[in-house]
Short mmCIF file of C-alpha atoms in Angstrom, two decimals:
data_model
loop_
_atom_site.label_atom_id
_atom_site.label_comp_id
_atom_site.label_asym_id
_atom_site.label_seq_id
_atom_site.Cartn_x
_atom_site.Cartn_y
_atom_site.Cartn_z
CA UNK A 40 128.43 130.07 151.86
CA UNK A 41 125.96 133.07 152.33
CA UNK A 42 127.78 135.61 149.84
CA UNK A 43 126.99 132.38 146.81
CA UNK A 44 123.27 132.56 147.75
CA UNK A 45 123.15 136.42 147.48
CA UNK A 46 124.80 136.69 144.67
CA UNK A 47 122.47 133.86 143.07
CA UNK A 48 119.72 135.21 144.18
CA UNK A 49 120.62 138.71 142.85
CA UNK A 50 120.79 136.99 139.80
CA UNK A 51 117.09 136.04 140.17
CA UNK A 52 115.96 139.13 140.64
CA UNK A 53 117.64 141.24 137.68
CA UNK A 54 116.67 138.62 135.37
CA UNK A 55 113.04 138.76 136.48
CA UNK A 56 113.35 142.69 136.13
CA UNK A 57 114.86 142.30 132.40
CA UNK A 58 112.27 139.63 131.39
CA UNK A 59 109.12 141.88 132.86
CA UNK A 60 110.99 144.59 131.02
CA UNK A 61 111.03 142.49 127.78
CA UNK A 62 107.66 140.75 128.27
CA UNK A 63 106.25 145.13 128.11
CA UNK A 64 108.33 146.00 125.36
CA UNK A 65 107.47 142.81 123.06
CA UNK A 66 103.53 143.84 124.22
CA UNK A 67 103.70 147.19 123.30
CA UNK A 68 105.01 146.07 119.84
CA UNK A 69 102.70 143.45 119.31
CA UNK A 70 99.52 145.42 120.14
CA UNK A 71 99.03 149.09 120.45
CA UNK A 72 96.73 149.79 123.69
CA UNK A 73 94.13 153.01 123.69
CA UNK A 74 94.52 153.44 127.61
CA UNK A 75 97.69 151.21 128.18
CA UNK A 76 95.81 149.10 130.80
CA UNK A 77 96.81 146.07 129.11
CA UNK A 78 100.86 146.85 129.67
CA UNK A 79 100.77 146.54 133.06
CA UNK A 80 101.49 143.13 134.54
CA UNK A 81 100.72 142.01 137.94
CA UNK A 82 102.89 140.51 140.09
CA UNK A 83 101.81 137.60 142.63
CA UNK A 84 104.09 137.49 144.88
CA UNK A 85 106.50 135.59 143.62
CA UNK A 86 108.03 137.58 141.21
CA UNK A 87 106.77 136.40 137.91
CA UNK A 88 104.57 138.37 136.48
CA UNK A 89 101.36 137.63 134.08
CA UNK A 90 99.45 139.55 132.14
CA UNK A 91 95.62 140.03 132.38
CA UNK A 92 94.55 139.00 128.98
CA UNK A 93 96.38 136.08 127.27
CA UNK A 94 97.23 136.72 123.43
CA UNK A 95 96.88 133.54 121.87
CA UNK A 96 98.05 133.10 118.54
CA UNK A 97 96.99 131.02 116.03
CA UNK A 98 98.54 130.01 112.82
CA UNK A 99 97.29 126.82 111.40
CA UNK A 100 93.93 126.65 113.62
CA UNK A 101 91.20 128.30 113.06
CA UNK A 102 89.14 128.89 116.37
CA UNK A 103 85.40 128.51 117.14
CA UNK A 104 84.85 131.59 119.27
CA UNK A 105 84.66 134.83 117.42
CA UNK A 106 86.92 136.28 120.47
CA UNK A 107 89.97 134.01 119.71
CA UNK A 108 89.70 134.59 116.16
CA UNK A 109 90.75 137.81 116.14
CA UNK A 110 94.25 135.85 117.61
CA UNK A 111 94.62 134.02 113.93
CA UNK A 112 97.54 135.43 111.78
CA UNK A 113 97.39 135.79 108.23
CA UNK A 114 99.02 133.16 106.58
CA UNK A 115 103.02 133.88 106.20
CA UNK A 116 103.61 134.78 102.52
CA UNK A 117 106.93 132.62 100.80
CA UNK A 118 109.24 133.80 98.21
CA UNK A 119 108.92 132.59 95.31
CA UNK A 120 111.02 129.53 94.56
CA UNK A 121 112.91 129.58 91.63
CA UNK A 122 114.26 125.65 90.40
CA UNK A 123 117.92 126.16 89.16
CA UNK A 124 117.52 122.32 87.65
CA UNK A 125 114.76 123.57 84.96
CA UNK A 126 116.36 127.33 83.97
CA UNK A 127 119.81 125.45 83.33
CA UNK A 128 119.86 123.85 79.64
CA UNK A 129 120.44 120.28 79.50
CA UNK A 130 123.54 119.89 78.19
CA UNK A 131 124.13 117.04 75.14
CA UNK A 132 123.96 113.54 75.61
CA UNK A 133 126.85 112.12 75.01
CA UNK A 134 126.40 108.31 74.35
CA UNK A 135 128.72 105.80 76.69
CA UNK A 136 129.99 103.31 74.75
CA UNK A 137 129.66 100.45 77.64
CA UNK A 138 125.56 101.18 77.40
CA UNK A 139 125.61 99.83 74.51
CA UNK A 140 127.97 96.54 75.17
CA UNK A 141 124.74 94.61 76.02
CA UNK A 142 122.82 93.14 72.96
CA UNK A 143 119.13 94.76 72.59
CA UNK A 144 117.35 91.43 72.49
CA UNK A 145 116.56 89.16 75.49
CA UNK A 146 117.17 86.13 73.91
CA UNK A 147 120.92 86.47 72.48
CA UNK A 148 122.10 83.80 74.69
CA UNK A 149 119.49 81.13 73.71
CA UNK A 150 120.32 82.19 70.08
CA UNK A 151 123.66 81.85 70.91
CA UNK A 152 123.60 78.40 72.09
CA UNK A 153 121.38 77.08 69.07
CA UNK A 154 123.40 79.22 66.23
CA UNK A 155 125.30 75.86 65.56
CA UNK A 156 122.60 73.80 65.08
CA UNK A 157 120.69 76.25 63.47
CA UNK A 158 122.93 76.63 60.64
CA UNK A 159 123.22 72.92 60.88
CA UNK A 160 119.93 72.00 60.04
CA UNK A 161 119.80 75.34 57.72
CA UNK A 162 122.75 73.20 55.50
CA UNK A 163 120.63 69.79 55.92
CA UNK A 164 117.39 71.68 55.11
CA UNK A 165 119.32 73.22 51.32
CA UNK A 166 120.47 70.10 50.86
CA UNK A 167 117.26 67.99 50.69
CA UNK A 168 115.47 70.31 48.77
CA UNK A 169 117.91 70.42 46.23
CA UNK A 170 117.89 66.90 46.27
CA UNK A 171 114.11 66.92 45.41
CA UNK A 172 114.33 69.64 42.88
CA UNK A 173 116.82 67.22 41.12
CA UNK A 174 114.18 64.37 41.63
CA UNK A 175 111.70 66.56 39.76
CA UNK A 176 113.43 67.75 36.61
CA UNK A 177 114.79 63.99 36.19
CA UNK A 178 111.13 62.90 36.58
CA UNK A 179 110.56 65.48 34.25
CA UNK A 180 113.03 64.57 31.36
CA UNK A 181 112.38 61.02 31.80
CA UNK A 182 108.44 61.32 31.01
CA UNK A 183 109.53 63.71 28.24
CA UNK A 184 111.81 60.94 27.11
CA UNK A 185 108.93 58.47 27.00
CA UNK A 186 106.73 60.65 25.56
CA UNK A 187 109.07 61.63 22.83
CA UNK A 188 109.64 57.93 22.61
CA UNK A 189 105.53 57.03 22.19
CA UNK A 190 105.48 59.80 19.71
CA UNK A 191 108.27 58.77 17.63
CA UNK A 192 106.63 55.06 17.99
CA UNK A 193 103.57 56.40 16.51
CA UNK A 194 105.36 58.02 13.87
CA UNK A 195 106.94 55.05 12.88
CA UNK A 196 103.53 52.80 13.02
CA UNK A 197 101.90 55.71 11.04
CA UNK A 198 104.95 55.82 8.46
CA UNK A 199 104.60 52.08 7.95
CA UNK A 200 100.96 52.03 7.88
CA UNK A 201 101.12 54.60 5.15
#
């Protein structure tokens, strides 16, 4: 068990050293210092190094403090997006024959149900109109015959009187 614990402690120590080296390299890349004082880190005795000054980066937040405003990052430049759907030409629309199956008027079922009754009523209406016209013609003919008879009677009466 002692060997395993020693191996674990050795791995922890190696990891701490790598983390310190990575932090130092990261800090040198991000902010080059004039005197290099910020690049060094303190050791608290537990093996974890902390920076003297914390570097805070603000991507979406605008701080009110003047010192913190230095940590504000510029908004990222997004690549220009080209929409492939807009650029592609629209294909010719082919009419689907199944779309034209439905009737265009919403009351088609009502008309279908009532159509027989409407046809019957229309035939009766036409017969009634014809009957009324025949009656008018007969009435005019009878009136014309009566007038002609009266005109003939008057002519006879006038001829008799002379």
